[in-house]
Short mmCIF file of C-alpha atoms in Angstrom, two decimals:
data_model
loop_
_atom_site.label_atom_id
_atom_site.label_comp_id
_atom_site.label_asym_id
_atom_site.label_seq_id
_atom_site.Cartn_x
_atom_site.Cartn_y
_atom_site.Cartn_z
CA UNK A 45 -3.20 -14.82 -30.11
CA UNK A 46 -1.55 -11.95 -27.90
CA UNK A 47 0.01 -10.59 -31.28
CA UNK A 48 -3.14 -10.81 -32.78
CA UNK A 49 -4.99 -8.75 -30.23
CA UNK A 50 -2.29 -6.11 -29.15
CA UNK A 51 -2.54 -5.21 -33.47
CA UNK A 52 -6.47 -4.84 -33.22
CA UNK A 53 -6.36 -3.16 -29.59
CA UNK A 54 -4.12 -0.47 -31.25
CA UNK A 55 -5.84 -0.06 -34.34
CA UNK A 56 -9.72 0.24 -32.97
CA UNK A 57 -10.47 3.13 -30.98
CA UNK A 58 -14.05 0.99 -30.27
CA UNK A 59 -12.19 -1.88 -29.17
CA UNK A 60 -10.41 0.34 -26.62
CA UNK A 61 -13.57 1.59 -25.73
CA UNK A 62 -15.16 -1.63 -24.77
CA UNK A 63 -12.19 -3.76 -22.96
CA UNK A 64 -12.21 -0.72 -21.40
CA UNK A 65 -15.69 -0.18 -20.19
CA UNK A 66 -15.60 -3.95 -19.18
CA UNK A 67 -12.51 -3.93 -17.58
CA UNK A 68 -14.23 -1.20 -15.14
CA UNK A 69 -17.26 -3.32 -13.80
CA UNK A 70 -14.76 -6.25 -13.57
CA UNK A 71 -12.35 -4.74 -11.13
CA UNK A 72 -15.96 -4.23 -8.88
CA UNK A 73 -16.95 -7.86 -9.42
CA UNK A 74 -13.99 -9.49 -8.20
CA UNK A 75 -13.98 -7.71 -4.93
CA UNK A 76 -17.38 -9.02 -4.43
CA UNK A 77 -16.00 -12.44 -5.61
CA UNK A 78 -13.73 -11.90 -2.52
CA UNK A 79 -16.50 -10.97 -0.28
CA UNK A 80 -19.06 -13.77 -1.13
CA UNK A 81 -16.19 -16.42 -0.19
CA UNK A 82 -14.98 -15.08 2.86
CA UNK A 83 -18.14 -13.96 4.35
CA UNK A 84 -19.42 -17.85 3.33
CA UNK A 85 -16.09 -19.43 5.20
CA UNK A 86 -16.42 -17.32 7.83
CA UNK A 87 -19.72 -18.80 8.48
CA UNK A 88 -18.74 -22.25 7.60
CA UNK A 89 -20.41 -22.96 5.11
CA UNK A 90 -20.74 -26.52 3.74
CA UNK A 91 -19.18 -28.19 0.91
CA UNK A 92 -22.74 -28.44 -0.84
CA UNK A 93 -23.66 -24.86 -0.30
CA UNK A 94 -20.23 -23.74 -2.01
CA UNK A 95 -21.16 -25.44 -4.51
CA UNK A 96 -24.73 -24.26 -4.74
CA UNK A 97 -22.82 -20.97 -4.78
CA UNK A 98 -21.09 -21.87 -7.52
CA UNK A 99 -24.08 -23.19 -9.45
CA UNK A 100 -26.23 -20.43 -8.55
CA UNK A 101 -22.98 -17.84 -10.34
CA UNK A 102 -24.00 -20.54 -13.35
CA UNK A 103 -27.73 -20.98 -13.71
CA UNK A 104 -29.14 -17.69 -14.13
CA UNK A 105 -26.90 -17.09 -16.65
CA UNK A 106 -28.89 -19.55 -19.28
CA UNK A 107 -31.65 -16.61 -18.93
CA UNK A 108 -29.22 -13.73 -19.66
CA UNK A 109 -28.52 -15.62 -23.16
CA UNK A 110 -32.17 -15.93 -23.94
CA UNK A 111 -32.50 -12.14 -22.86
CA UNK A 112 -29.34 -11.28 -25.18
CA UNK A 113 -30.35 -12.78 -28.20
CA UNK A 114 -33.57 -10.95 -27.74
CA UNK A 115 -32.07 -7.18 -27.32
CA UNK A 116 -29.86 -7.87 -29.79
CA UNK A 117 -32.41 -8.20 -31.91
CA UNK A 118 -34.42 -5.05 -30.65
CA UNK A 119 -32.01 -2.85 -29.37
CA UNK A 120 -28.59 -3.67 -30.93
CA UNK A 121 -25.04 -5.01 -29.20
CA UNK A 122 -24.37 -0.93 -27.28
CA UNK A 123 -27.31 -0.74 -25.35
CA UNK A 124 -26.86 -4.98 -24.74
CA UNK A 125 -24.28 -3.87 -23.13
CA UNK A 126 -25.57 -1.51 -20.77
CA UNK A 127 -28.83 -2.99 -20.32
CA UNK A 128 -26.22 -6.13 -18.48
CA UNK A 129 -24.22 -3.39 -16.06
CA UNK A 130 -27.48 -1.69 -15.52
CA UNK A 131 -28.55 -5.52 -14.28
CA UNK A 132 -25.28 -6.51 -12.74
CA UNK A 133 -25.21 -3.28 -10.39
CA UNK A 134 -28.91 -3.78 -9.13
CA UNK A 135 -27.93 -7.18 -8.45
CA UNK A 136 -25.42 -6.01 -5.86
CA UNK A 137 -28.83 -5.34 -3.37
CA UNK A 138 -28.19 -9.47 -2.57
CA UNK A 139 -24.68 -9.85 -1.32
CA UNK A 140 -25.14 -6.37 0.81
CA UNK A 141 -28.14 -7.75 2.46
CA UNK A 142 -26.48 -11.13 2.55
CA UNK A 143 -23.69 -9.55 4.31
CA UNK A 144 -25.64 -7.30 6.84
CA UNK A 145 -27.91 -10.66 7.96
CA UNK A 146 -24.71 -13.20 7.81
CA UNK A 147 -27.08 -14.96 5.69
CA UNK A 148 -25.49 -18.45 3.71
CA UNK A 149 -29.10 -18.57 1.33
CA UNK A 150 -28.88 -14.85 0.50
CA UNK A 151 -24.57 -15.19 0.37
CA UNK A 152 -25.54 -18.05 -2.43
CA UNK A 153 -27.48 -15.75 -4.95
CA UNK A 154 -25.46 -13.18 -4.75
CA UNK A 155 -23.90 -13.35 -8.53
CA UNK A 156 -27.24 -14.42 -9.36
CA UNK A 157 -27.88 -10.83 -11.63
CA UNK A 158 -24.56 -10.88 -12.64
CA UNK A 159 -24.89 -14.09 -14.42
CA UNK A 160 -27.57 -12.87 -16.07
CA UNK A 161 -25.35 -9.79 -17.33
CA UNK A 162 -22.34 -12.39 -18.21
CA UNK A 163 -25.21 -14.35 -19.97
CA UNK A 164 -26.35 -11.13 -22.06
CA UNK A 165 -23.07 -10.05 -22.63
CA UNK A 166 -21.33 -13.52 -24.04
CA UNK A 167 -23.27 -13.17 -27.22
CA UNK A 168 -23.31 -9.51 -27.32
CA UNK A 169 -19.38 -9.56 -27.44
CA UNK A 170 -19.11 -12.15 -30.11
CA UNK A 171 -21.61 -10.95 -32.09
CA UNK A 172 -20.19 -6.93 -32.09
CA UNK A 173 -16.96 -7.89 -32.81
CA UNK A 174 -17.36 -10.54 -35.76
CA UNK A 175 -19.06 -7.42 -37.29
CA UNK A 176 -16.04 -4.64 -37.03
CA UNK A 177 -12.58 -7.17 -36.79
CA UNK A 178 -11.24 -8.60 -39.92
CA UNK A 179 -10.98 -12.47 -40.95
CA UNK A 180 -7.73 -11.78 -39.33
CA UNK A 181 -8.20 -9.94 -36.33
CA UNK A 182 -10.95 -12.53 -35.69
CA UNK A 183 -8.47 -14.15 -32.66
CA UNK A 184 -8.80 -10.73 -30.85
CA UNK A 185 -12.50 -11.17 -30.11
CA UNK A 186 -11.49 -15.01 -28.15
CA UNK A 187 -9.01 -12.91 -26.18
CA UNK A 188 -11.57 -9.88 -24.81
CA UNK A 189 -12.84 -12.32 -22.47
CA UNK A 190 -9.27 -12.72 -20.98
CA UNK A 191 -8.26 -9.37 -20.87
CA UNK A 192 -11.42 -8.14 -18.91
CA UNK A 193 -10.99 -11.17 -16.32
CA UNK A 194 -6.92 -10.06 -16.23
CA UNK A 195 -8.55 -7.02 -14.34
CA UNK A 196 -11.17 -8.88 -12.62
CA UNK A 197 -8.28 -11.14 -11.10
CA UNK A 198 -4.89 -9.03 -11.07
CA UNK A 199 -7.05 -6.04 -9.96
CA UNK A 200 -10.11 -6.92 -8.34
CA UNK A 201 -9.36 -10.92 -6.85
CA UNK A 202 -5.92 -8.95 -6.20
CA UNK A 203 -7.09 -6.19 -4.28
CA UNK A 204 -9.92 -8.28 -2.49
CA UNK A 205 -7.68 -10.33 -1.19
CA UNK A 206 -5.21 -7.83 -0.07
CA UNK A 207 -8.10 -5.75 1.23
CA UNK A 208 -9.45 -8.55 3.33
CA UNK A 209 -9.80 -7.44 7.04
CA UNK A 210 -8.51 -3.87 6.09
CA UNK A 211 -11.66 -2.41 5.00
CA UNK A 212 -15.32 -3.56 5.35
CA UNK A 213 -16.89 -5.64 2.79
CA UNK A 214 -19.67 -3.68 2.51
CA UNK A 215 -17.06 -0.92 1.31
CA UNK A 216 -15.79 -3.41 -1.56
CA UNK A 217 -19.16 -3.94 -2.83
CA UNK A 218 -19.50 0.24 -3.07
CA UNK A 219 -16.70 0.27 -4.74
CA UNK A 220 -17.97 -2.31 -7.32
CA UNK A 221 -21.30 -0.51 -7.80
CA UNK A 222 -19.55 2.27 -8.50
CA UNK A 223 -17.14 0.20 -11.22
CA UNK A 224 -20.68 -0.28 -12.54
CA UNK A 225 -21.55 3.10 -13.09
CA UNK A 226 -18.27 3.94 -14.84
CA UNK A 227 -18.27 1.02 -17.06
CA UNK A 228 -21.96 2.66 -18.13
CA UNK A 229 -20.76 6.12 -18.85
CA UNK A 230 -17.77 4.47 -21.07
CA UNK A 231 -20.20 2.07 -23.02
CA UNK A 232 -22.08 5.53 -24.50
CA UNK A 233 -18.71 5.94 -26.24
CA UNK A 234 -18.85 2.56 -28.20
CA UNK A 235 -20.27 2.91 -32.28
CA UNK A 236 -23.25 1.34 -32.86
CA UNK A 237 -23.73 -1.56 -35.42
CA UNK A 238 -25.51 -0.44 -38.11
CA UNK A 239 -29.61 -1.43 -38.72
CA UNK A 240 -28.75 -3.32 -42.02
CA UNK A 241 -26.12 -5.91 -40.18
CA UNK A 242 -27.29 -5.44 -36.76
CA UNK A 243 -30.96 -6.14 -35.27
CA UNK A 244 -32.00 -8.42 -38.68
CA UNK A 245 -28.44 -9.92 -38.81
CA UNK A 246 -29.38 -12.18 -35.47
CA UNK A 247 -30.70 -15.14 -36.83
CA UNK A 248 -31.51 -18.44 -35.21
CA UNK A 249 -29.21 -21.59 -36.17
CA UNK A 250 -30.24 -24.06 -38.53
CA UNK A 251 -31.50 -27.55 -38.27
CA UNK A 252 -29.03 -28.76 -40.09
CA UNK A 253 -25.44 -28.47 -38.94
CA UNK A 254 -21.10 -29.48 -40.06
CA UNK A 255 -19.75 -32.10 -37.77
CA UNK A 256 -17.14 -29.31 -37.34
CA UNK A 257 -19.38 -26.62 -36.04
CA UNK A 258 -21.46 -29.36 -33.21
CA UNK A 259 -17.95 -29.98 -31.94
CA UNK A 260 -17.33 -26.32 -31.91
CA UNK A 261 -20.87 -25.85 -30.22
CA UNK A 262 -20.02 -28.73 -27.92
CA UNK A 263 -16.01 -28.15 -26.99
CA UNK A 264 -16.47 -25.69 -23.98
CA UNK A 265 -19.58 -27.86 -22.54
CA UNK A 266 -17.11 -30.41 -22.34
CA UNK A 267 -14.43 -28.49 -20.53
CA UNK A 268 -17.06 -27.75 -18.28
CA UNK A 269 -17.75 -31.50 -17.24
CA UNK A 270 -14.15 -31.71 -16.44
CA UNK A 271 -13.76 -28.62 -14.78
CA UNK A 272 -16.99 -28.00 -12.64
CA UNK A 273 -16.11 -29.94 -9.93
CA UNK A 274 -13.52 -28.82 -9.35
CA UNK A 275 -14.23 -24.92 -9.21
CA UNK A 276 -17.31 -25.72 -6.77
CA UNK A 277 -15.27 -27.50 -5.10
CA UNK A 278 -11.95 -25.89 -4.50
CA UNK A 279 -12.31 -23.61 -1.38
CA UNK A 280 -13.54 -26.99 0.25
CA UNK A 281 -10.76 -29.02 -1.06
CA UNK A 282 -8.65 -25.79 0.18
CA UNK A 283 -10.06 -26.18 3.55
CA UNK A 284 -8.78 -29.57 3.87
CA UNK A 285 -5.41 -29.09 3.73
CA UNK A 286 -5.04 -25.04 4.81
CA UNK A 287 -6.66 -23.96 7.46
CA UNK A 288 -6.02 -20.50 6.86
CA UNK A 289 -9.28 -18.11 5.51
CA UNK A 290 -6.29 -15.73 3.93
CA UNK A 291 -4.88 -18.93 2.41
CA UNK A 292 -7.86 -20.19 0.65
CA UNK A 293 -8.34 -16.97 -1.16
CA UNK A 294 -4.76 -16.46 -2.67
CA UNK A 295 -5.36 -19.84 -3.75
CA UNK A 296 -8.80 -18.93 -5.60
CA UNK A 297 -6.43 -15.86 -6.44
CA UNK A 298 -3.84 -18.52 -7.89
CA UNK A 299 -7.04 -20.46 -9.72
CA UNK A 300 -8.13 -16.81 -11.43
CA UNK A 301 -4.27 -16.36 -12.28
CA UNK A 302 -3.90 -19.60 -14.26
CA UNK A 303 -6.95 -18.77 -16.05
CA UNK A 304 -5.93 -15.22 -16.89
CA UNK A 305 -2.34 -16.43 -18.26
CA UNK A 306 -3.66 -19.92 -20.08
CA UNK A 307 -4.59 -18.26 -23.66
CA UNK A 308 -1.50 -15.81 -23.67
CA UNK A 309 0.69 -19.00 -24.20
CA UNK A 310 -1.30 -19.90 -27.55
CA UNK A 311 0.96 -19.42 -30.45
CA UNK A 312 -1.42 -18.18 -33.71
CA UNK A 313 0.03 -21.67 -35.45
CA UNK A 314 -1.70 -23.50 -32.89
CA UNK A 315 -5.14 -21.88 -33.43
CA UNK A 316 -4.65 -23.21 -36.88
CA UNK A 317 -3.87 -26.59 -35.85
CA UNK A 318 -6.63 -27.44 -33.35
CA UNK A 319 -4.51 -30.74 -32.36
CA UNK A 320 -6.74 -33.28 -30.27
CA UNK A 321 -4.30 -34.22 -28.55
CA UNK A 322 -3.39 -30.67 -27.29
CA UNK A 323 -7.31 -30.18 -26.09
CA UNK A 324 -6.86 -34.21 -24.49
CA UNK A 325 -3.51 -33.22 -22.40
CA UNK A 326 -4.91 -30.18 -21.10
CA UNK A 327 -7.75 -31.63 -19.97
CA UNK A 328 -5.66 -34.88 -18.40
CA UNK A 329 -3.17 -32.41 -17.04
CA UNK A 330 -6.26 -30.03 -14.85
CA UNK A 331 -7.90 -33.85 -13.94
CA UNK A 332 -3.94 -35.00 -12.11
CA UNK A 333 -3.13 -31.64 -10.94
CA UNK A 334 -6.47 -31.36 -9.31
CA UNK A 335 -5.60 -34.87 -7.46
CA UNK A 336 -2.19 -33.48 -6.20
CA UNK A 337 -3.98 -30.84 -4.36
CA UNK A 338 -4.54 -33.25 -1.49
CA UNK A 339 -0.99 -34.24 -1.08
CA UNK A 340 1.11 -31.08 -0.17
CA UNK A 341 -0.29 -28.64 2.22
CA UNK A 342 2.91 -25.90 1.46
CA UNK A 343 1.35 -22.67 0.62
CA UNK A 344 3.75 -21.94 -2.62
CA UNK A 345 2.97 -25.84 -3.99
CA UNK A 346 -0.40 -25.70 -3.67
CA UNK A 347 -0.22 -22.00 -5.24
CA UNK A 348 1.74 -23.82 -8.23
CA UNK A 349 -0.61 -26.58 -8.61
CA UNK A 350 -3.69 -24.42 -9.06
CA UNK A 351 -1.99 -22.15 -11.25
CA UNK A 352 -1.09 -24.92 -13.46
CA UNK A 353 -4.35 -26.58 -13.53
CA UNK A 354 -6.18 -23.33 -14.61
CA UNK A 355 -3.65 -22.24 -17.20
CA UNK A 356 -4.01 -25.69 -18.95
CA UNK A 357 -8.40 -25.30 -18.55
CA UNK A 358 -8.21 -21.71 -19.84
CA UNK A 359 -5.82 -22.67 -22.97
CA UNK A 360 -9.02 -25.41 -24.22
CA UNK A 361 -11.00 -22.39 -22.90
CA UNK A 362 -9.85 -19.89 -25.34
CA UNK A 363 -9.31 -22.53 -28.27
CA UNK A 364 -13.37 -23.66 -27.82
CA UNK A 365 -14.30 -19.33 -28.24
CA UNK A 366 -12.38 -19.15 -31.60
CA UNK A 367 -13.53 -22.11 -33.05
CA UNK A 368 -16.96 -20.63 -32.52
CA UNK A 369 -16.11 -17.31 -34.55
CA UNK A 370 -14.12 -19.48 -36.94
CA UNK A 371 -16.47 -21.70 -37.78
CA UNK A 372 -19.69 -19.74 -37.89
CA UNK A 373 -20.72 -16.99 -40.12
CA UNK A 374 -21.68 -13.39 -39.12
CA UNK A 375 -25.02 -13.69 -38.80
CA UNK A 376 -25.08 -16.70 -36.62
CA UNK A 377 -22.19 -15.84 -34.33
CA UNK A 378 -24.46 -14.27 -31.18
CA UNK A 379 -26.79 -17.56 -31.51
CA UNK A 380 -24.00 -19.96 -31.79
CA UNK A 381 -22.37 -18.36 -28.57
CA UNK A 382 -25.27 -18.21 -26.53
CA UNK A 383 -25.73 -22.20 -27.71
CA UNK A 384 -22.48 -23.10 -26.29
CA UNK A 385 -22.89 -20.88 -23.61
CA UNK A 386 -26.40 -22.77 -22.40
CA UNK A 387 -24.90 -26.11 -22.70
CA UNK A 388 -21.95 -25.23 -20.54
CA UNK A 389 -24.73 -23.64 -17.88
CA UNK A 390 -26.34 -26.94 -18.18
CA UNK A 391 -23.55 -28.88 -17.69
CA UNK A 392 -22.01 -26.98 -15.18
CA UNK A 393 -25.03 -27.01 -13.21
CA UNK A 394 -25.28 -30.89 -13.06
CA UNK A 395 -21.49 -31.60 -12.35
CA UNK A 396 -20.98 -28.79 -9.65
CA UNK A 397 -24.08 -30.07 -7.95
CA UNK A 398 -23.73 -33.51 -8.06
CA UNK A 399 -20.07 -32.91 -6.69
CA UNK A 400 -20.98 -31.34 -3.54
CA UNK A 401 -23.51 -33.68 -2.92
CA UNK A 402 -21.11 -36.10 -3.29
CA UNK A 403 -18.41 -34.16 -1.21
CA UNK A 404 -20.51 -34.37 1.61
CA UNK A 405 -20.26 -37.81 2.23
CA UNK A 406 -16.84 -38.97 0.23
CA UNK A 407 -14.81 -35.60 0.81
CA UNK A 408 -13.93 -33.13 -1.64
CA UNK A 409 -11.20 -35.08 -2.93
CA UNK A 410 -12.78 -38.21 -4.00
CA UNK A 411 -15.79 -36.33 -5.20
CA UNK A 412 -13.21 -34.26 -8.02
CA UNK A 413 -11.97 -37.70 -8.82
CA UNK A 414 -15.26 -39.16 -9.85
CA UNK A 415 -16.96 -36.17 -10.84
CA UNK A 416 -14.07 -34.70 -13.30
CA UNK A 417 -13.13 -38.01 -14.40
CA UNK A 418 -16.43 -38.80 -15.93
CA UNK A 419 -16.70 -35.61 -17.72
CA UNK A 420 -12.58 -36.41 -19.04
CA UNK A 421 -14.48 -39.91 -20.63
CA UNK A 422 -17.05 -38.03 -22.25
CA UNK A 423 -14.66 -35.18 -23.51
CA UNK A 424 -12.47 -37.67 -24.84
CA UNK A 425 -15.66 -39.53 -26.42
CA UNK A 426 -16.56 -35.85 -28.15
CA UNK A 427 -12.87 -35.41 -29.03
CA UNK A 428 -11.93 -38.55 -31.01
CA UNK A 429 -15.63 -39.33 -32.45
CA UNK A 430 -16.41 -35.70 -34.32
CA UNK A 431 -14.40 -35.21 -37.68
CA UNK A 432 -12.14 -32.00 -37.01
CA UNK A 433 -12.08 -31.39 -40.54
CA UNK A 434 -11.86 -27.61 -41.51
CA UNK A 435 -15.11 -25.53 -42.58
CA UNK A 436 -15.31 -22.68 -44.80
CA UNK A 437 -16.96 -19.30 -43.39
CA UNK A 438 -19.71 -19.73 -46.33
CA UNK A 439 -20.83 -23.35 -45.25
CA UNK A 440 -23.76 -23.83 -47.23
CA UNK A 441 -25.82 -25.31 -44.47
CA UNK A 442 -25.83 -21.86 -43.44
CA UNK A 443 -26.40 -19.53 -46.01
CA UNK A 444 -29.94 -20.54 -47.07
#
């Protein structure tokens, strides 16, 4: 996939022009990441409100997709674009007030608009770029994602964490508004779809659907079952075994890391292949190496372990995005993204929530165990039961 990308990236001015642009706001959003969590450990906050936190960074994002698919249709993918940093930096309001009053409720919706801008801009990306990449650049578009959060973690987790007790968090959040305001400016740059396969081009999926394409539309929902817990949980689980504040976020810097690094280890063979069992020992891999957390309490292991878990979530991650552009034509792409995208809020939602409420009286640990474990059942369920058999980009069931 990295050869895939690098090719397009150097061949697409536009491209440039939007990794670019959200590369920017992401640098400014992981400070605040940083801020958020310390400012919510520092006032010891409980295992459910992190993950309320967490779920709250989820929710509002099932809105944002609604919102997308509607200025897609009215006002095309550039000014999507916009329209969700123009959201994302009025959004910042929340954390600075939430930081001024040491407040945990106001701490808890503070990526609150900025899920709304992730959930305008999932669509919005996949739906831009199925129109200008090739049938086999089409691998590029899975990897955008990764290459903006590279800067939101190697940059802006990075510098948060280094930042930490150097400069005020109120500063960081500044600096992300103004990440914002750049990222604006740059987005002018980007082309605009044309009318003809833009605004009318957004169409609404069909009744009628491949078994291939509801496993595609059901893949990353799954992922999120297994994973939820365990990223509303893991500054709790962190707490348990280092007591540290500067500890706990290199860790959530290792847990960004692994997710950065997971889809740069996908070989383009193995995007053809789509092996079940690949998806299944990912997934069984994150569940273990989320258990192991609770037996070492050396800084570097536990830095390992994370990594490790999040490279192997981030590798079905990446797999689950191009199946979507694979398997669904043009046309359908922005309403097949934001469908995948809702079920994965939904899920999330449940999982994370129901894990801190069970954290609170079984302990972060146990809760991952049950949690994750029942979401591994049902992804091996979804895995095994749909046919993986390949679908053609003209599938008739979606051409009428």
């Amino acid at each position: 996939m990295l050869s895939i990308f690098i090719k397009a990236f150097s061949k697409h001015v536009w491209l440039r022009v939007l990794v670019f642009s959200l590369v920017l706001s992401s640098i400014g959003s992981g400070l605040t990441y940083i801020v958020v969590f310390s400012e919510l450990l520092r006032l010891n906050a409980s295992a459910s409100s992190l993950a309320m936190t967490f779920m709250l960074s989820l929710a509002p994002g099932l809105i944002g997709s609604y919102v997308g698919i509607f200025l897609l249709k009215k006002i095309g993918p550039k000014f999507c674009f916009i329209a969700a940093e123009v959201i994302a930096a009025m959004g910042l309001a929340i954390p600075v007030l939430g930081v001024l009053n040491s407040s945990i409720e106001l701490l808890q919706c503070s990526s609150t608009f900025a899920s709304i801008a992730l959930g305008i801009s999932m669509p919005t990306i996949n739906h831009y770029t199925k129109h200008f990449l090739s049938e086999d650049e089409i691998a590029a578009s899975a990897l955008i994602d990764t290459f903006v959060f590279a800067s939101h973690v190697l940059i802006g987790v990075g510098l948060g964490v280094i930042l930490y007790d150097v400069v005020s968090s109120l500063v960081m959040l500044l600096i992300n508004f103004a990440s914002y305001i750049a990222a604006i400016f740059c987005l002018l740059r980007l082309p605009s779809v044309k009318v003809e396969v833009g605004y009318d081009s957004v169409k609404k999926l069909p009744s009628e659907l491949t078994l291939v394409q509801k496993k595609s539309l059901s893949l990353l929902p799954a992922l999120t079952a297994v994973g939820s817990p365990a990223m509303a949980l893991l500054p709790t689980l962190l707490m348990q075994t280092a007591n540290r504040t500067e500890t706990v976020l290199m860790l959530l810097f290792a847990r960004s890391l692994g997710q950065l690094c997971g889809p740069l280890l996908i070989k383009e063979s193995r995007l053809k292949a789509k092996s079940n069992w690949t998806i299944l020992i990912c997934l069984l891999g994150f569940v273990l190496l989320y258990q192991a957390i609770g037996w070492f309490d050396q800084p570097l292991v536990l830095f390992s372990v994370v990594f490790f878990a999040h490279l192997l979530s981030n590798i079905i991650f990446s797999l689950g995005w191009y199946g979507i552009l694979k398997n669904f034509p043009p046309d359908y792409v922005a309403a097949a993204s934001a469908n995948s995208y809702r079920k994965q809020i939904g899920v999330g939602v449940v999982f994370s929530m129901a894990a801190g409420l069970v954290a609170d009286h079984v302990g972060g640990q146990y809760s991952i165990m049950i949690l994750s474990g029942i979401g591994f059942l049902g992804a091996v369920y979804l895995i095994f039961n749909v046919s993986t058999e390949s679908v053609p980009e003209t599938d008739e069931s979606l051409s009428n």
